[in-house]
Short mmCIF file of C-alpha atoms and ligand atoms in Angstrom, two decimals:
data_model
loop_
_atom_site.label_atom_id
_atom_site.label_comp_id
_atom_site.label_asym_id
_atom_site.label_seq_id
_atom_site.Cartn_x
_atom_site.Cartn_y
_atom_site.Cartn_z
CA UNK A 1 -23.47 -34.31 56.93
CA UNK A 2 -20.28 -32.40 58.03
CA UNK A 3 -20.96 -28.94 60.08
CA UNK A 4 -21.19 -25.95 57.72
CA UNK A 5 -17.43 -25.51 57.12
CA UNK A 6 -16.04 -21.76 57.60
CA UNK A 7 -14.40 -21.78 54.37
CA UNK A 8 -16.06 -22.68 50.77
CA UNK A 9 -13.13 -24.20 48.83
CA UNK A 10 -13.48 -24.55 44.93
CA UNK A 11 -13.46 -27.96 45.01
CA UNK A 12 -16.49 -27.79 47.22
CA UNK A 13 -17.43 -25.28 44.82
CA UNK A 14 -17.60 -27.72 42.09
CA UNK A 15 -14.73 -25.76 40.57
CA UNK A 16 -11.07 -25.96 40.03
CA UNK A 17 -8.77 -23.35 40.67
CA UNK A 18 -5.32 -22.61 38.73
CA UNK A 19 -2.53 -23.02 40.89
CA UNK A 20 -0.17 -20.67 38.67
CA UNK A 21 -2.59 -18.21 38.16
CA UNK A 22 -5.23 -18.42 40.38
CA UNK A 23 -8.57 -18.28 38.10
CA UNK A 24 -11.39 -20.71 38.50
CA UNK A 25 -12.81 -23.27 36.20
CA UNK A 26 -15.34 -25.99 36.30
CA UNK A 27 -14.78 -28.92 37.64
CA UNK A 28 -13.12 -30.89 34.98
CA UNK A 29 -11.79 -28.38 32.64
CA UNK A 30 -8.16 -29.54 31.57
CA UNK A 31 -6.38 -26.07 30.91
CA UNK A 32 -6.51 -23.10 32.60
CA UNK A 33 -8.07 -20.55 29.90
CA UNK A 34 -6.04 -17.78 31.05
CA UNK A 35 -2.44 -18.84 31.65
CA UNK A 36 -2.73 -22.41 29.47
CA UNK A 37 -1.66 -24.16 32.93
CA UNK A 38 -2.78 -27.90 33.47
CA UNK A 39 -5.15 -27.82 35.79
CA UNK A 40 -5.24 -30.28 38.47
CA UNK A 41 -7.46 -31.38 40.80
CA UNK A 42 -6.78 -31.47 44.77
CA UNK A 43 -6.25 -35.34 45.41
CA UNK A 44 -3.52 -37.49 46.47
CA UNK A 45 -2.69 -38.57 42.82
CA UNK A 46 -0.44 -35.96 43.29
CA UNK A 47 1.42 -37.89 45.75
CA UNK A 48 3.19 -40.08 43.41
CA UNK A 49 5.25 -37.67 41.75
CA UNK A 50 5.94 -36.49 44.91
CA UNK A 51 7.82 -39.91 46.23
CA UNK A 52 9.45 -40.59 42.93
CA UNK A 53 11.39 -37.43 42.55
CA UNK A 54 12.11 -38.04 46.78
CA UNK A 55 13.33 -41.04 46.45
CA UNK A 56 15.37 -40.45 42.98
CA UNK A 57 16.87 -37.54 45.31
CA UNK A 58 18.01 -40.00 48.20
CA UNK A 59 19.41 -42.02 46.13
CA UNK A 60 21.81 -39.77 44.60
CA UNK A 61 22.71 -38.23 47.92
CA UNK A 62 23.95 -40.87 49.02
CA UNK A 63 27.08 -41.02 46.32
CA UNK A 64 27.20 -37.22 46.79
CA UNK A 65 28.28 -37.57 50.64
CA UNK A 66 31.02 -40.44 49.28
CA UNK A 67 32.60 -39.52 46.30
CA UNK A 68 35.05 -36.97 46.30
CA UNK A 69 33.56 -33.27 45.54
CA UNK A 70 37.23 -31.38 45.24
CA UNK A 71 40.34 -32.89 44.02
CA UNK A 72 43.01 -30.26 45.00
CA UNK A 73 46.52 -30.57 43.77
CA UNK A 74 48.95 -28.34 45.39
CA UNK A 75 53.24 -28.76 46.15
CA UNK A 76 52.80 -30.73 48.87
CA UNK A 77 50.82 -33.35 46.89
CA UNK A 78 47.32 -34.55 45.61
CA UNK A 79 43.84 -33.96 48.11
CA UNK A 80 40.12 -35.01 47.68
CA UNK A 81 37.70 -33.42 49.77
CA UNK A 82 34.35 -34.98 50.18
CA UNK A 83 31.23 -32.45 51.40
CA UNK A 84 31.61 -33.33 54.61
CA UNK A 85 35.43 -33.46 54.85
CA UNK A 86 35.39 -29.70 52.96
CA UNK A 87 33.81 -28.54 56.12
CA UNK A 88 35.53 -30.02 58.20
CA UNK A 89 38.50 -28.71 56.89
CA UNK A 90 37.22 -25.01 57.11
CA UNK A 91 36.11 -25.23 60.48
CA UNK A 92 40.23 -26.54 61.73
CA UNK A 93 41.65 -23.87 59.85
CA UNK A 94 38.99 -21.65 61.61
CA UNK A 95 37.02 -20.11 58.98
CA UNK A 96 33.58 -21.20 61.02
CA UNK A 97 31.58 -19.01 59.41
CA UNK A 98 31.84 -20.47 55.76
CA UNK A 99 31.83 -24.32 57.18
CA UNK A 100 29.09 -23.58 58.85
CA UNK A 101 27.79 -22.31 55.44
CA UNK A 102 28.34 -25.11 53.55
CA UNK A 103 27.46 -27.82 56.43
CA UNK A 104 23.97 -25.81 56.54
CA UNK A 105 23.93 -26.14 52.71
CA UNK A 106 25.23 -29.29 51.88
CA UNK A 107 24.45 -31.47 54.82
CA UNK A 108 21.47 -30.22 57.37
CA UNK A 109 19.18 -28.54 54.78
CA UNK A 110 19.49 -31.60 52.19
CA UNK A 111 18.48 -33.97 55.50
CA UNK A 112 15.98 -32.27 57.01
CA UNK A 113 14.14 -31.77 53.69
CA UNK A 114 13.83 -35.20 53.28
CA UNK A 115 12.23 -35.67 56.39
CA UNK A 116 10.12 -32.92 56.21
CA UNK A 117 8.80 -33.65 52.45
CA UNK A 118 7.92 -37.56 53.39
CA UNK A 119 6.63 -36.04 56.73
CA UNK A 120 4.00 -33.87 54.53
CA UNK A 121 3.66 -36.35 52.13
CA UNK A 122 2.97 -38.91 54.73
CA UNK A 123 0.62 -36.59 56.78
CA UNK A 124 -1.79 -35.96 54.16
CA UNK A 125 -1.87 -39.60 52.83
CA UNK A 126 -3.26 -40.93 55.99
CA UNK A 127 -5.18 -37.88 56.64
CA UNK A 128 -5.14 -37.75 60.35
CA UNK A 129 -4.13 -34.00 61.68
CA UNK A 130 -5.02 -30.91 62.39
CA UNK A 131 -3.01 -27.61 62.37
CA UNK A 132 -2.96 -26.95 58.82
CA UNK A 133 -1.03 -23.73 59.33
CA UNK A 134 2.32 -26.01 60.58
CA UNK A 135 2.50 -27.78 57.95
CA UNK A 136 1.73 -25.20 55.26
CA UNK A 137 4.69 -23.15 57.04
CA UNK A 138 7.12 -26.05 56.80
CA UNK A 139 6.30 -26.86 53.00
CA UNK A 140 7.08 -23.01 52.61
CA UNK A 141 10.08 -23.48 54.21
CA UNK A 142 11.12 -26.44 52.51
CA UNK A 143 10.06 -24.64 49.34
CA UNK A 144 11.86 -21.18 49.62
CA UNK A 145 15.08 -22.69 50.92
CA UNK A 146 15.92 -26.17 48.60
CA UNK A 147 17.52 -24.41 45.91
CA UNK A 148 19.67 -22.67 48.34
CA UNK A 149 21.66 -25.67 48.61
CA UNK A 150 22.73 -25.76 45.37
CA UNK A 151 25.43 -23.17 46.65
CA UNK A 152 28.11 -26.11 46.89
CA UNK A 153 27.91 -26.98 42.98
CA UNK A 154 28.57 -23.25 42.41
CA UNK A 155 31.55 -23.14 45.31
CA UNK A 156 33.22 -26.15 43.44
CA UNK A 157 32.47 -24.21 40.07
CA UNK A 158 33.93 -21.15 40.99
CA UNK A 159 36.79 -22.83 42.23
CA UNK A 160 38.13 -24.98 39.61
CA UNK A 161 37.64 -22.06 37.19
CA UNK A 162 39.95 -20.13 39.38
CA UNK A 163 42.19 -21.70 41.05
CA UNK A 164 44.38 -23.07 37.85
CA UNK A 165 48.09 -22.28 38.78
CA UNK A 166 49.73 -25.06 37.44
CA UNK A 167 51.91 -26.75 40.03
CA UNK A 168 51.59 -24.47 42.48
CA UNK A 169 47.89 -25.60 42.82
CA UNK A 170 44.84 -26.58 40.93
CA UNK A 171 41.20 -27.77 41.52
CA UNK A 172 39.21 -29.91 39.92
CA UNK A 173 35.87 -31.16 40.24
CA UNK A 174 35.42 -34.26 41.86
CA UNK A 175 32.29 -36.85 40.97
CA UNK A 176 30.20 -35.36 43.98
CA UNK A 177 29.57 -32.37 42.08
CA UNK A 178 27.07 -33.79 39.50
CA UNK A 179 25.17 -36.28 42.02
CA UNK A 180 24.61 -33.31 44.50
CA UNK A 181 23.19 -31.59 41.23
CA UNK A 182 20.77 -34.04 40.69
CA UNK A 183 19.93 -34.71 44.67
CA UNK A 184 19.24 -30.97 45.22
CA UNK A 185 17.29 -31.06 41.57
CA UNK A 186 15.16 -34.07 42.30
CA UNK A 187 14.12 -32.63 45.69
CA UNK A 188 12.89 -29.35 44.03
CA UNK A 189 10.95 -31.18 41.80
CA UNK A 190 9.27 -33.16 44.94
CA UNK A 191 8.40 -30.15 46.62
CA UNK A 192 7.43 -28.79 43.42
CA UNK A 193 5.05 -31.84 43.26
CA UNK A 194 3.54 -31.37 46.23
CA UNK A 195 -0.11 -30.15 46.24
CA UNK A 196 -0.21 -27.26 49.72
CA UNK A 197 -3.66 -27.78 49.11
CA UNK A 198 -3.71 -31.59 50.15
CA UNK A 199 -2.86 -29.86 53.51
CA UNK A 200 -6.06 -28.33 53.93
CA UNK A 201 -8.32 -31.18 53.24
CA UNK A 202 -10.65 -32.75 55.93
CA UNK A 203 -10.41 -36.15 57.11
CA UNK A 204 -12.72 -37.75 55.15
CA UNK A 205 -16.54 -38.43 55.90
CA UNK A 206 -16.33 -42.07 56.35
CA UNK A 207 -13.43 -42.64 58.61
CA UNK B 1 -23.99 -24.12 51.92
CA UNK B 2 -26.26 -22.68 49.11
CA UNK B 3 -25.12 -19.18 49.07
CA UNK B 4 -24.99 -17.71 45.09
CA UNK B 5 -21.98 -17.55 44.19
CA UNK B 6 -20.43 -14.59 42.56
CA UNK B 7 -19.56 -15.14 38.51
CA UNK B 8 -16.94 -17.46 37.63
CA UNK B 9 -13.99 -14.47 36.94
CA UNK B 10 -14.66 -12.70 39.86
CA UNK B 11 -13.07 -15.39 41.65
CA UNK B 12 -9.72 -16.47 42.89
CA UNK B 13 -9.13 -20.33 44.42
CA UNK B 14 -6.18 -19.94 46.49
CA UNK B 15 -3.28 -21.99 45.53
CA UNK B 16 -2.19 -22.73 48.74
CA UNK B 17 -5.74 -24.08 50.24
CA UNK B 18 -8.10 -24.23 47.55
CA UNK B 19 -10.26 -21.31 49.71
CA UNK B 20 -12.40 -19.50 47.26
CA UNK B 21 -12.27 -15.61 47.71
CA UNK B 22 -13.78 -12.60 45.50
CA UNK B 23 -11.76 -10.46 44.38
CA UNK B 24 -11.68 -6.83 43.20
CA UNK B 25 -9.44 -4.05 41.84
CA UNK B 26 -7.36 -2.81 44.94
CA UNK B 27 -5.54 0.55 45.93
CA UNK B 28 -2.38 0.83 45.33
CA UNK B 29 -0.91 -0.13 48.07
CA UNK B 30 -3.51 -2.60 49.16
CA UNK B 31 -2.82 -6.37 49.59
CA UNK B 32 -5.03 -9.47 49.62
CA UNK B 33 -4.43 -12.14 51.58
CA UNK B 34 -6.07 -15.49 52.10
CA UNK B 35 -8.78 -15.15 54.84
CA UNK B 36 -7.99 -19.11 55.89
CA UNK B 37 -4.70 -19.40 55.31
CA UNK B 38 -2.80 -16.29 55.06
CA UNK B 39 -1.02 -16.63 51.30
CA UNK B 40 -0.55 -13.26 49.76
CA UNK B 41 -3.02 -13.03 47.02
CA UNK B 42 -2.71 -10.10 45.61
CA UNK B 43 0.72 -8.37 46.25
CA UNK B 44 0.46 -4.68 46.38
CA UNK B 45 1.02 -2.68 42.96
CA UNK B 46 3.58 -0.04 44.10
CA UNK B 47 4.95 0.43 40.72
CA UNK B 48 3.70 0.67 37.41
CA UNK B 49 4.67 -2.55 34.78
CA UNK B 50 6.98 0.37 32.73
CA UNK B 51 9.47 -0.46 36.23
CA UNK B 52 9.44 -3.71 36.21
CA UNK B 53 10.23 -3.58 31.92
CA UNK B 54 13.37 -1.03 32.91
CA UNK B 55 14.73 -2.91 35.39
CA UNK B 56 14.51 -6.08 33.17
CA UNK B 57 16.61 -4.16 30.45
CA UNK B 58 18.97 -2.95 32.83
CA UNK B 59 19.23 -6.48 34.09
CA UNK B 60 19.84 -7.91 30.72
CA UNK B 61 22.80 -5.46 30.20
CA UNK B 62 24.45 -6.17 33.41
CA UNK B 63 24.09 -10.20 32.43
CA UNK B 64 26.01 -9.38 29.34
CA UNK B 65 28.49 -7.40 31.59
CA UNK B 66 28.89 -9.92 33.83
CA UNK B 67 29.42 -12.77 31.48
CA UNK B 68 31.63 -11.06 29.15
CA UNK B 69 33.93 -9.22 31.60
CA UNK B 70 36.65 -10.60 33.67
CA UNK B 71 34.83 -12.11 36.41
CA UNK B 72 37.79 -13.12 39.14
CA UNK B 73 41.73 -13.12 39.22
CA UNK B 74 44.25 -15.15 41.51
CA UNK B 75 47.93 -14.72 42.02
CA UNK B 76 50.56 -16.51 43.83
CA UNK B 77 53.86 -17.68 43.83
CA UNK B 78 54.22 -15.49 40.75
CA UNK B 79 51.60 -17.28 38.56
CA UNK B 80 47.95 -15.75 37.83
CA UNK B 81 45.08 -16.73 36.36
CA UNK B 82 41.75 -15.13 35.32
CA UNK B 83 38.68 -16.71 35.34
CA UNK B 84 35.26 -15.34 33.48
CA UNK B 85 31.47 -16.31 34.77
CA UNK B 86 31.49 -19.01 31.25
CA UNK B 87 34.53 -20.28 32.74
CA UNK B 88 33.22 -21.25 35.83
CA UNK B 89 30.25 -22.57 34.06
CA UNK B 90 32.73 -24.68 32.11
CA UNK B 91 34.43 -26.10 34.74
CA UNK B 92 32.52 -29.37 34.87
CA UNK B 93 33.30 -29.31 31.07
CA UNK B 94 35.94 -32.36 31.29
CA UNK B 95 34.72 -36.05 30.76
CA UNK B 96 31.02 -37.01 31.93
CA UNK B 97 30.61 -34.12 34.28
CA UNK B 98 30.00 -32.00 30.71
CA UNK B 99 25.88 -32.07 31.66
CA UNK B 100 26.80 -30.36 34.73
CA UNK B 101 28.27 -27.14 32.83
CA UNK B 102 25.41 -26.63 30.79
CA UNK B 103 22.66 -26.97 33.94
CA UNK B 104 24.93 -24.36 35.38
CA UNK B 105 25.05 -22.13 32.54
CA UNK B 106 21.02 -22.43 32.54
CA UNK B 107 21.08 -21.59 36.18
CA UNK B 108 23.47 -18.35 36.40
CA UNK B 109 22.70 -17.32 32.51
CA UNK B 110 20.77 -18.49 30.43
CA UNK B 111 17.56 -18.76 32.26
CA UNK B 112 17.83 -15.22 34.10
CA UNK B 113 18.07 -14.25 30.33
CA UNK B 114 15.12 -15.97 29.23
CA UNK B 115 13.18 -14.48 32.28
CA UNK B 116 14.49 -10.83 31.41
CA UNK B 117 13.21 -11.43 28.21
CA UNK B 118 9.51 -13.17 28.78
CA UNK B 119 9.15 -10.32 31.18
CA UNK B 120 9.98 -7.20 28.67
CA UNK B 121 7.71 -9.42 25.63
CA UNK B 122 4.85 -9.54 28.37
CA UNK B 123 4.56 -6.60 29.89
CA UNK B 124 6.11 -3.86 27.40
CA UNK B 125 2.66 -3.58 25.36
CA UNK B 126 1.20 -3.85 28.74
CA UNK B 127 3.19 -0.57 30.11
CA UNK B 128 2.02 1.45 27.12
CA UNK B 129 -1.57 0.88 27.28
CA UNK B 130 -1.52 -1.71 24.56
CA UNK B 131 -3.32 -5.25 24.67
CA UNK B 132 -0.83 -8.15 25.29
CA UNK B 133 0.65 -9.56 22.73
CA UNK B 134 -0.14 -13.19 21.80
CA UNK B 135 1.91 -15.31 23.48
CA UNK B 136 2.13 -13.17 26.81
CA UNK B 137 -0.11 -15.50 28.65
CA UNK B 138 2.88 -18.84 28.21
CA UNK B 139 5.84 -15.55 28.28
CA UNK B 140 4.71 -15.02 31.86
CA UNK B 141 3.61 -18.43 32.58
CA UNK B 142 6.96 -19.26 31.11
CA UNK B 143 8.59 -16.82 33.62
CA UNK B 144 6.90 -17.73 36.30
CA UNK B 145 7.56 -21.70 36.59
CA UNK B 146 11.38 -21.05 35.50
CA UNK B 147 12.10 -18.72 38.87
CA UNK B 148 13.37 -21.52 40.63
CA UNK B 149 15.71 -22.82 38.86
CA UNK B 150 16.68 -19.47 37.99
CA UNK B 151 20.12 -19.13 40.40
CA UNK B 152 22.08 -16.28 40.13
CA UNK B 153 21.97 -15.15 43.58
CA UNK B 154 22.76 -18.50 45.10
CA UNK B 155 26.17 -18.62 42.18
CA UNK B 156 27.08 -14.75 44.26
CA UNK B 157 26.98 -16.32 47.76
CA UNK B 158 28.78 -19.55 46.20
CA UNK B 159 31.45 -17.45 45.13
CA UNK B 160 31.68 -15.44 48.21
CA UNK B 161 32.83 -19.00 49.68
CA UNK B 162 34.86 -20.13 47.64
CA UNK B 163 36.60 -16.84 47.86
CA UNK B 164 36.94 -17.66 51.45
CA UNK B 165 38.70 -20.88 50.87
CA UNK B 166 41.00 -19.98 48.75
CA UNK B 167 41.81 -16.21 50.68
CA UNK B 168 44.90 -18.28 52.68
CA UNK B 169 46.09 -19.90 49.75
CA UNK B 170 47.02 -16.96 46.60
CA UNK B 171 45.78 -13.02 46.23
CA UNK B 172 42.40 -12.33 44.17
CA UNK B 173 41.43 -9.49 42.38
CA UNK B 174 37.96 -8.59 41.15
CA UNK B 175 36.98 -7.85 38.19
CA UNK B 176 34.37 -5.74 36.46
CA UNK B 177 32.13 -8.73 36.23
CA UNK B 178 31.71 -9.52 39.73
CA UNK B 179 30.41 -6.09 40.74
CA UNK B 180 28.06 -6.85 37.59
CA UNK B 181 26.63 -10.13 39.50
CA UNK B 182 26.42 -8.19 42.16
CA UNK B 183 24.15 -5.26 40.87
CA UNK B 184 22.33 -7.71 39.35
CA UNK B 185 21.34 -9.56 42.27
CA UNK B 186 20.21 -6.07 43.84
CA UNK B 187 18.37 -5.22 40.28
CA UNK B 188 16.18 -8.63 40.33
CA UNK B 189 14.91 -8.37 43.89
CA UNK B 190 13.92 -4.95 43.26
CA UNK B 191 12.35 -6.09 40.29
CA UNK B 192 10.18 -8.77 42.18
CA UNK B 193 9.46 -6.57 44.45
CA UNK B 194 7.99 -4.19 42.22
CA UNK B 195 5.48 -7.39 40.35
CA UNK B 196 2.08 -7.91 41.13
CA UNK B 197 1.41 -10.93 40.10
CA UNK B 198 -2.08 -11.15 39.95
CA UNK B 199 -2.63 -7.57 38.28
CA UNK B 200 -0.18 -8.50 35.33
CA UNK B 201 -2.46 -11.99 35.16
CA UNK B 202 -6.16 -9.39 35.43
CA UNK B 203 -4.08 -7.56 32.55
CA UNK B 204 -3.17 -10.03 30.36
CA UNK B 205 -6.53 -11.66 30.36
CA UNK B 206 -8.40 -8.96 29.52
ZN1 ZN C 1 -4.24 -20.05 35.26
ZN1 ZN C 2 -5.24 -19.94 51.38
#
């Protein structure tokens, strides 16, 4: 017997509640009856999903940080910027604000949501901590800011619209582009994946 | 551990810890939030669903504004160029980055459309005291799921830096569809501001 816990969850309940809309079912119902969402038990099943899109994301960050993600012709002759190197470049020419955007962006948020999505993902596989409140914060956090750094696909967008002035200069855009895409849009769908509710579960009874 | 439980609809799981809760028609300006861990459950009401439907139309008109319209202009060594919002969308259009145009035209267009739209189909009938219409439930669902991946706001601070790098390099002018984007932006956080999710759900499933 576990003490009398403070909370009664649904699951406890015997029920299942609708993570889009909130209503509760029985245990075992399929669709939610309100909003038609599947519903889905609080397990680690979940967990799969989770590392597939993660690791589908890593792997195409890695040929976003080496291809080229600008190729900039101008009189003085032909450039490629990579992410990094596009920051870089900002920052000597003093405009620290905007590299600071786009290393923030491109480079530190990308990282550190790796880390912090196999962190949770890791954390409620072995089930072995406490302070449920952390890691519900950081999942928030990794939530409400991945899409932000799609802002470097849009900068090279913008740019190679715009800047078309023949052979004074011109910007196209470089390989970089379309694996960032598809790193920052696998890593939403991880932390998409991702139960919050996994964060809240006990250590089980037998351990 | 055996206390009765209230019915079935009188209860809300929350999605963030599972942590049952029962819940009932609030004040206006009241909020619910989760007694274990602190998700917002039931965002205050502070404006009726006729708002939210009037913002999404005026929303939807600034879109077609902003895609329309002249979006940005360079000059320099005396050559110009104008680019529109589709433009820029296009840009990836060359070779094998084509896919990449059309996610971004889903991003900065086509999906804030769609959203507009789901929003207006849901809740119009809804503002003027009718019963939803069939397919509000997946309209709002729909609406829902897609905000994500819905990016207009992120394309307006994208093009504030790329504005940036190219400031040294030629002149820019604006044109009517920037300050379009721009509105918009203002238009949709107002309009998510004014949503309560959970009363437009207690609405629709009536
Ligand atoms: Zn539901
Ligand atoms: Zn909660």
């Amino acid at each position: 017997m576990t003490d009398a816990a403070p909370f009664l969850t649904a699951t406890d309940a015997g029920l299942t509640g609708c993570t889009s809309c909130g209503r509760v079912w029985p245990a075992g119902t399929a669709r939610c009856g309100r909003c038609g969402a599947h519903l889905h038990p609080v397990g680690t099943a979940s967990l799969q999903p989770v590392w597939a899109w993660w690791a589908a994301g890593l792997i195409f960050y890695i040929p976003a940080n080496l291809f080229p993600m600008l190729l900039t012709a101008t009189l003085t002759g032909h450039q490629q910027n990579t992410i990094l190197g596009g920051a870089v470049e900002l920052a000597q020419h003093g405009s620290w604000g905007v590299a600071g955007i786009i290393f923030l962006a491109s480079i530190l948020i990308p990282i550190s949501k790796f880390i912090a999505i196999a962190y949770l993902a890791i954390a409620v596989g072995t089930e072995r901590r406490a302070g449920g409140h952390r890691h519900l914060l950081l999942y928030e956090v990794v939530e409400f800011i991945g899409r932000w750094s799609m802002i470097d696909v849009f900068v090279v967008a913008v740019l190679s619209a715009l800047v078309q002035l023949g052979f004074v200069a011109s910007i196209h855009p470089g390989p970089a582009a379309a694996a960032f895409a598809l790193s920052v849009a696998f890593t939403m769908l991880s932390a998409q994946s991702f139960d919050p509710r996994l964060i809240w579960r006990g250590p089980t009874e037998n351990e | 551990m055996s206390v009765p439980l209230p019915p079935i609809d009188e209860l809300i799981a929350c999605p963030r810890c599972d942590t049952l809760h029962q819940c009932r028609v609030l004040a206006e300006t009241e909020r619910a939030a989760c007694a274990r861990c602190g998700t917002l459950l039931i965002t205050p009401r502070t404006r009726s669903f006729l708002h939210v439907v009037a913002l999404s139309f005026t929303a939807m008109i600034l879109m077609v504004a902003a895609v329309f319209f002249p979006f940005l202009g360079i000059s320099s060594h005396g050559l110009s160029h104008e680019s529109s919002v589709f433009e820029a969308a296009m840009a990836f259009s060359d070779g094998w980055l084509a896919p990449l145009s059309l996610a971004v035209l889903l991003a900065i267009v086509l999906l804030p459309v769609a959203r507009f739209i789901a929003l207006i189909y849901t809740l119009w009938p809804l503002a003027n005291g009718r019963p939803a219409l069939r397919h509000a439930a997946f309209a709002f669902r729909f609406a829902e799921e897609l905000q994500p991946w819905s990016m207009a706001e992120i394309f307006v601070i994208g093009t504030g830096v790329a504005l940036v790098k190219v400031a040294g390099l030629a002149e820019i002018s604006f044109g009517p569809a920037f300050w379009a984007f721009c509105a918009l932006i203002v238009v949709t956080v107002l309009k998510t501001a004014f949503m309560s999710k959970w009363t437009i759900w207690e609405a629709i499933g009536r």
